[in-house]
JSON list of C-alpha atoms in Angstrom, two decimals:
[
{"chain": "J", "resi": 1, "resn": "MET", "atom": "CA", "xyz": [3.60, -19.51, 5.18]},
{"chain": "J", "resi": 2, "resn": "LYS", "atom": "CA", "xyz": [0.09, -19.36, 4.96]},
{"chain": "J", "resi": 3, "resn": "ASN", "atom": "CA", "xyz": [-1.83, -22.48, 4.52]},
{"chain": "J", "resi": 4, "resn": "LEU", "atom": "CA", "xyz": [-5.34, -21.31, 2.51]},
{"chain": "J", "resi": 5, "resn": "ASN", "atom": "CA", "xyz": [-8.54, -22.40, 2.72]},
{"chain": "J", "resi": 6, "resn": "LEU", "atom": "CA", "xyz": [-10.58, -22.71, 0.52]},
{"chain": "J", "resi": 7, "resn": "ARG", "atom": "CA", "xyz": [-14.25, -21.97, -0.29]},
{"chain": "J", "resi": 8, "resn": "TRP", "atom": "CA", "xyz": [-17.12, -22.84, -2.94]},
{"chain": "J", "resi": 9, "resn": "SER", "atom": "CA", "xyz": [-18.01, -18.59, -3.22]},
{"chain": "J", "resi": 10, "resn": "ASP", "atom": "CA", "xyz": [-14.24, -18.91, -4.19]},
{"chain": "J", "resi": 11, "resn": "LEU", "atom": "CA", "xyz": [-14.78, -21.03, -7.26]},
{"chain": "J", "resi": 12, "resn": "ASP", "atom": "CA", "xyz": [-15.47, -20.24, -10.94]},
{"chain": "J", "resi": 13, "resn": "PRO", "atom": "CA", "xyz": [-17.37, -22.07, -13.50]},
{"chain": "J", "resi": 14, "resn": "ASN", "atom": "CA", "xyz": [-14.67, -23.78, -14.54]},
{"chain": "J", "resi": 15, "resn": "PHE", "atom": "CA", "xyz": [-14.68, -25.46, -10.83]},
{"chain": "J", "resi": 16, "resn": "HIS", "atom": "CA", "xyz": [-11.89, -24.11, -10.00]},
{"chain": "J", "resi": 17, "resn": "LEU", "atom": "CA", "xyz": [-10.12, -20.49, -8.07]},
{"chain": "J", "resi": 18, "resn": "ARG", "atom": "CA", "xyz": [-11.59, -17.52, -9.79]},
{"chain": "J", "resi": 19, "resn": "HIS", "atom": "CA", "xyz": [-9.40, -15.35, -10.68]},
{"chain": "J", "resi": 20, "resn": "SER", "atom": "CA", "xyz": [-10.70, -12.72, -8.65]},
{"chain": "J", "resi": 21, "resn": "SER", "atom": "CA", "xyz": [-9.93, -14.51, -5.02]},
{"chain": "J", "resi": 22, "resn": "TYR", "atom": "CA", "xyz": [-6.14, -14.71, -5.97]},
{"chain": "J", "resi": 23, "resn": "TYR", "atom": "CA", "xyz": [-6.80, -11.53, -5.66]},
{"chain": "J", "resi": 24, "resn": "ASP", "atom": "CA", "xyz": [-8.99, -11.28, -2.28]},
{"chain": "J", "resi": 25, "resn": "LEU", "atom": "CA", "xyz": [-6.32, -14.27, -0.77]},
{"chain": "J", "resi": 26, "resn": "ALA", "atom": "CA", "xyz": [-3.22, -11.97, -1.37]},
{"chain": "J", "resi": 27, "resn": "ALA", "atom": "CA", "xyz": [-4.63, -9.14, -0.28]},
{"chain": "J", "resi": 28, "resn": "GLN", "atom": "CA", "xyz": [-5.61, -10.28, 3.25]},
{"chain": "J", "resi": 29, "resn": "GLU", "atom": "CA", "xyz": [-2.68, -12.43, 3.29]},
{"chain": "J", "resi": 30, "resn": "ARG", "atom": "CA", "xyz": [-0.29, -8.98, 2.72]},
{"chain": "J", "resi": 31, "resn": "ILE", "atom": "CA", "xyz": [-2.45, -6.80, 5.46]},
{"chain": "J", "resi": 32, "resn": "ASP", "atom": "CA", "xyz": [-1.68, -10.72, 8.26]},
{"chain": "J", "resi": 33, "resn": "ILE", "atom": "CA", "xyz": [1.37, -10.05, 8.24]},
{"chain": "J", "resi": 34, "resn": "LEU", "atom": "CA", "xyz": [1.54, -5.91, 7.73]},
{"chain": "J", "resi": 35, "resn": "HIS", "atom": "CA", "xyz": [-0.41, -6.87, 11.00]},
{"chain": "J", "resi": 36, "resn": "GLN", "atom": "CA", "xyz": [2.45, -9.45, 12.70]},
{"chain": "J", "resi": 37, "resn": "TYR", "atom": "CA", "xyz": [5.04, -6.56, 11.74]},
{"chain": "J", "resi": 38, "resn": "GLY", "atom": "CA", "xyz": [4.06, -3.25, 13.95]},
{"chain": "J", "resi": 39, "resn": "ILE", "atom": "CA", "xyz": [1.75, -1.61, 10.33]},
{"chain": "J", "resi": 40, "resn": "THR", "atom": "CA", "xyz": [-2.28, -2.36, 12.49]},
{"chain": "J", "resi": 41, "resn": "ILE", "atom": "CA", "xyz": [-5.04, -1.16, 11.69]},
{"chain": "J", "resi": 42, "resn": "GLU", "atom": "CA", "xyz": [-4.97, 1.27, 15.01]},
{"chain": "J", "resi": 43, "resn": "MET", "atom": "CA", "xyz": [-1.77, 2.40, 14.49]},
{"chain": "J", "resi": 44, "resn": "MET", "atom": "CA", "xyz": [-2.11, 3.56, 11.19]},
{"chain": "J", "resi": 45, "resn": "LYS", "atom": "CA", "xyz": [-5.64, 5.26, 11.87]},
{"chain": "J", "resi": 46, "resn": "ALA", "atom": "CA", "xyz": [-3.01, 7.42, 14.50]},
{"chain": "J", "resi": 47, "resn": "GLU", "atom": "CA", "xyz": [-0.16, 8.25, 11.80]},
{"chain": "J", "resi": 48, "resn": "ASN", "atom": "CA", "xyz": [-3.34, 9.00, 8.82]},
{"chain": "J", "resi": 49, "resn": "VAL", "atom": "CA", "xyz": [-2.13, 7.03, 6.72]},
{"chain": "J", "resi": 50, "resn": "GLY", "atom": "CA", "xyz": [-3.04, 3.62, 4.52]},
{"chain": "J", "resi": 51, "resn": "PRO", "atom": "CA", "xyz": [-1.67, 1.35, 1.67]},
{"chain": "J", "resi": 52, "resn": "VAL", "atom": "CA", "xyz": [-2.21, 1.96, -2.01]},
{"chain": "J", "resi": 53, "resn": "LEU", "atom": "CA", "xyz": [-2.09, 0.07, -4.45]},
{"chain": "J", "resi": 54, "resn": "PHE", "atom": "CA", "xyz": [-1.05, 1.41, -8.14]},
{"chain": "J", "resi": 55, "resn": "LYS", "atom": "CA", "xyz": [-0.23, -1.56, -9.65]},
{"chain": "J", "resi": 56, "resn": "GLU", "atom": "CA", "xyz": [-1.52, -5.19, -9.25]},
{"chain": "J", "resi": 57, "resn": "GLN", "atom": "CA", "xyz": [-1.17, -8.77, -11.85]},
{"chain": "J", "resi": 58, "resn": "CYS", "atom": "CA", "xyz": [-1.02, -11.89, -11.23]},
{"chain": "J", "resi": 59, "resn": "GLU", "atom": "CA", "xyz": [0.93, -14.68, -13.72]},
{"chain": "J", "resi": 60, "resn": "PHE", "atom": "CA", "xyz": [-1.88, -17.94, -13.11]},
{"chain": "J", "resi": 61, "resn": "LYS", "atom": "CA", "xyz": [0.80, -21.01, -13.61]},
{"chain": "J", "resi": 62, "resn": "ARG", "atom": "CA", "xyz": [-1.77, -23.90, -13.01]},
{"chain": "J", "resi": 63, "resn": "GLU", "atom": "CA", "xyz": [-6.01, -24.36, -11.48]},
{"chain": "J", "resi": 64, "resn": "ILE", "atom": "CA", "xyz": [-6.73, -24.35, -7.90]},
{"chain": "J", "resi": 65, "resn": "HIS", "atom": "CA", "xyz": [-9.41, -26.07, -7.21]},
{"chain": "J", "resi": 66, "resn": "LEU", "atom": "CA", "xyz": [-11.64, -26.48, -4.28]},
{"chain": "J", "resi": 67, "resn": "ASN", "atom": "CA", "xyz": [-9.86, -29.51, -2.73]},
{"chain": "J", "resi": 68, "resn": "SER", "atom": "CA", "xyz": [-5.73, -28.30, -3.25]},
{"chain": "J", "resi": 69, "resn": "ARG", "atom": "CA", "xyz": [-4.17, -27.88, -1.03]},
{"chain": "J", "resi": 70, "resn": "ILE", "atom": "CA", "xyz": [-2.14, -24.60, -1.54]},
{"chain": "J", "resi": 71, "resn": "HIS", "atom": "CA", "xyz": [0.13, -22.33, 0.43]},
{"chain": "J", "resi": 72, "resn": "ILE", "atom": "CA", "xyz": [0.70, -19.01, 0.12]},
{"chain": "J", "resi": 73, "resn": "VAL", "atom": "CA", "xyz": [4.30, -17.11, 0.71]},
{"chain": "J", "resi": 74, "resn": "THR", "atom": "CA", "xyz": [4.36, -13.24, 0.37]},
{"chain": "J", "resi": 75, "resn": "LYS", "atom": "CA", "xyz": [7.97, -11.03, 0.79]},
{"chain": "J", "resi": 76, "resn": "LEU", "atom": "CA", "xyz": [9.23, -7.82, 0.21]},
{"chain": "J", "resi": 77, "resn": "LEU", "atom": "CA", "xyz": [10.63, -8.09, -3.64]},
{"chain": "J", "resi": 78, "resn": "LYS", "atom": "CA", "xyz": [11.71, -3.89, -3.57]},
{"chain": "J", "resi": 79, "resn": "MET", "atom": "CA", "xyz": [11.31, -0.78, -1.48]},
{"chain": "J", "resi": 80, "resn": "LYS", "atom": "CA", "xyz": [12.22, 3.08, -0.99]},
{"chain": "J", "resi": 81, "resn": "LYS", "atom": "CA", "xyz": [14.67, 3.07, 1.20]},
{"chain": "J", "resi": 82, "resn": "ASP", "atom": "CA", "xyz": [12.74, 5.05, 3.02]},
{"chain": "J", "resi": 83, "resn": "ALA", "atom": "CA", "xyz": [9.36, 2.74, 2.72]},
{"chain": "J", "resi": 84, "resn": "SER", "atom": "CA", "xyz": [7.97, 5.31, 0.62]},
{"chain": "J", "resi": 85, "resn": "PHE", "atom": "CA", "xyz": [7.60, 2.90, -2.33]},
{"chain": "J", "resi": 86, "resn": "TRP", "atom": "CA", "xyz": [7.21, -1.27, -2.32]},
{"chain": "J", "resi": 87, "resn": "ILE", "atom": "CA", "xyz": [6.60, -3.65, -4.62]},
{"chain": "J", "resi": 88, "resn": "ILE", "atom": "CA", "xyz": [5.54, -7.22, -2.07]},
{"chain": "J", "resi": 89, "resn": "GLN", "atom": "CA", "xyz": [5.23, -10.39, -4.29]},
{"chain": "J", "resi": 90, "resn": "HIS", "atom": "CA", "xyz": [3.01, -13.68, -3.58]},
{"chain": "J", "resi": 91, "resn": "GLU", "atom": "CA", "xyz": [3.72, -17.07, -4.22]},
{"chain": "J", "resi": 92, "resn": "PHE", "atom": "CA", "xyz": [0.89, -19.70, -4.06]},
{"chain": "J", "resi": 93, "resn": "LEU", "atom": "CA", "xyz": [2.54, -23.18, -4.39]},
{"chain": "J", "resi": 94, "resn": "SER", "atom": "CA", "xyz": [2.01, -26.62, -3.91]},
{"chain": "J", "resi": 95, "resn": "GLU", "atom": "CA", "xyz": [2.75, -28.47, -1.33]},
{"chain": "J", "resi": 96, "resn": "GLU", "atom": "CA", "xyz": [4.88, -29.59, -3.77]},
{"chain": "J", "resi": 97, "resn": "ASP", "atom": "CA", "xyz": [6.13, -26.10, -3.88]},
{"chain": "J", "resi": 98, "resn": "LYS", "atom": "CA", "xyz": [4.92, -26.55, -7.16]},
{"chain": "J", "resi": 99, "resn": "LEU", "atom": "CA", "xyz": [3.52, -22.31, -8.34]},
{"chain": "J", "resi": 100, "resn": "HIS", "atom": "CA", "xyz": [0.24, -22.27, -9.69]},
{"chain": "J", "resi": 101, "resn": "ALA", "atom": "CA", "xyz": [0.18, -18.38, -9.44]},
{"chain": "J", "resi": 102, "resn": "LEU", "atom": "CA", "xyz": [2.89, -14.99, -9.02]},
{"chain": "J", "resi": 103, "resn": "ILE", "atom": "CA", "xyz": [1.25, -11.78, -7.52]},
{"chain": "J", "resi": 104, "resn": "LYS", "atom": "CA", "xyz": [2.86, -8.39, -7.74]},
{"chain": "J", "resi": 105, "resn": "VAL", "atom": "CA", "xyz": [1.88, -5.90, -5.97]},
{"chain": "J", "resi": 106, "resn": "GLU", "atom": "CA", "xyz": [2.89, -2.32, -6.21]},
{"chain": "J", "resi": 107, "resn": "GLY", "atom": "CA", "xyz": [2.32, 0.45, -3.70]},
{"chain": "J", "resi": 108, "resn": "SER", "atom": "CA", "xyz": [2.85, 3.02, -1.28]},
{"chain": "J", "resi": 109, "resn": "TRP", "atom": "CA", "xyz": [1.12, 5.42, 1.37]},
{"chain": "J", "resi": 110, "resn": "ILE", "atom": "CA", "xyz": [-1.18, 7.84, 1.04]},
{"chain": "J", "resi": 111, "resn": "ASP", "atom": "CA", "xyz": [-1.88, 10.18, 3.91]},
{"chain": "J", "resi": 112, "resn": "THR", "atom": "CA", "xyz": [-5.65, 10.35, 5.06]},
{"chain": "J", "resi": 113, "resn": "VAL", "atom": "CA", "xyz": [-5.86, 13.53, 5.93]},
{"chain": "J", "resi": 114, "resn": "LYS", "atom": "CA", "xyz": [-3.54, 15.18, 3.17]},
{"chain": "J", "resi": 115, "resn": "ARG", "atom": "CA", "xyz": [-4.63, 12.28, 0.16]},
{"chain": "J", "resi": 116, "resn": "LYS", "atom": "CA", "xyz": [-1.30, 12.82, -0.97]},
{"chain": "J", "resi": 117, "resn": "LEU", "atom": "CA", "xyz": [1.53, 10.50, -1.29]},
{"chain": "J", "resi": 118, "resn": "ALA", "atom": "CA", "xyz": [2.60, 9.64, 2.12]},
{"chain": "J", "resi": 119, "resn": "ARG", "atom": "CA", "xyz": [6.98, 10.77, 1.80]},
{"chain": "J", "resi": 120, "resn": "PRO", "atom": "CA", "xyz": [8.41, 9.62, 3.90]},
{"chain": "J", "resi": 121, "resn": "ALA", "atom": "CA", "xyz": [6.60, 6.69, 5.52]},
{"chain": "J", "resi": 122, "resn": "PRO", "atom": "CA", "xyz": [6.15, 7.19, 9.25]},
{"chain": "J", "resi": 123, "resn": "GLU", "atom": "CA", "xyz": [8.63, 5.83, 11.33]},
{"chain": "J", "resi": 124, "resn": "ALA", "atom": "CA", "xyz": [6.51, 3.36, 12.76]},
{"chain": "J", "resi": 125, "resn": "ILE", "atom": "CA", "xyz": [5.90, 1.90, 9.05]},
{"chain": "J", "resi": 126, "resn": "GLN", "atom": "CA", "xyz": [10.22, 2.00, 7.44]},
{"chain": "J", "resi": 127, "resn": "SER", "atom": "CA", "xyz": [11.12, -0.21, 11.11]},
{"chain": "J", "resi": 128, "resn": "GLY", "atom": "CA", "xyz": [8.23, -2.93, 10.18]},
{"chain": "J", "resi": 129, "resn": "LEU", "atom": "CA", "xyz": [9.04, -2.82, 6.37]},
{"chain": "J", "resi": 130, "resn": "GLU", "atom": "CA", "xyz": [12.35, -3.88, 7.28]},
{"chain": "J", "resi": 131, "resn": "GLY", "atom": "CA", "xyz": [11.13, -6.61, 9.38]},
{"chain": "J", "resi": 132, "resn": "PHE", "atom": "CA", "xyz": [8.64, -8.41, 6.22]},
{"chain": "J", "resi": 133, "resn": "PRO", "atom": "CA", "xyz": [10.27, -11.13, 4.50]},
{"chain": "J", "resi": 134, "resn": "LYS", "atom": "CA", "xyz": [12.20, -10.11, 1.70]},
{"chain": "J", "resi": 135, "resn": "THR", "atom": "CA", "xyz": [12.60, -12.24, -0.77]},
{"chain": "J", "resi": 136, "resn": "GLU", "atom": "CA", "xyz": [15.95, -13.50, -1.95]},
{"chain": "J", "resi": 137, "resn": "ASP", "atom": "CA", "xyz": [16.72, -11.31, -4.77]},
{"chain": "J", "resi": 138, "resn": "PHE", "atom": "CA", "xyz": [15.43, -8.28, -2.80]},
{"chain": "J", "resi": 139, "resn": "GLU", "atom": "CA", "xyz": [16.62, -5.04, -3.56]},
{"chain": "J", "resi": 140, "resn": "TYR", "atom": "CA", "xyz": [16.55, -1.07, -2.41]},
{"chain": "J", "resi": 141, "resn": "LEU", "atom": "CA", "xyz": [15.21, 1.16, -5.52]}
]
């Protein structure tokens, strides 16, 4: 769980969080959590892999304003056993745990040298994603 620090530049003309800010905040949170589980930028460079997204979808439930106290909860929803494909879910929640937005991203790993999907994912990524927080209904694909 991470508390969000919203900035004036994150707002739209209606004074609530603009749609693209949700995606930016979720992307930063994903990178931060991957790092916590050993999937660092340095490791990705050494393994010649990087994350690639196929689909990114947001359901907007309630407005978020500049002074809103919101936290984000990021968990793994689904994953192939070899970590070559995954779905990560981000929940934007109020202090009262009311859902304001739900983002799901589907992705994989690309070999940055061959420019092809990395299947299976390198061992360091597999072990990192095994430790990643999982939803209650997490499933292997």
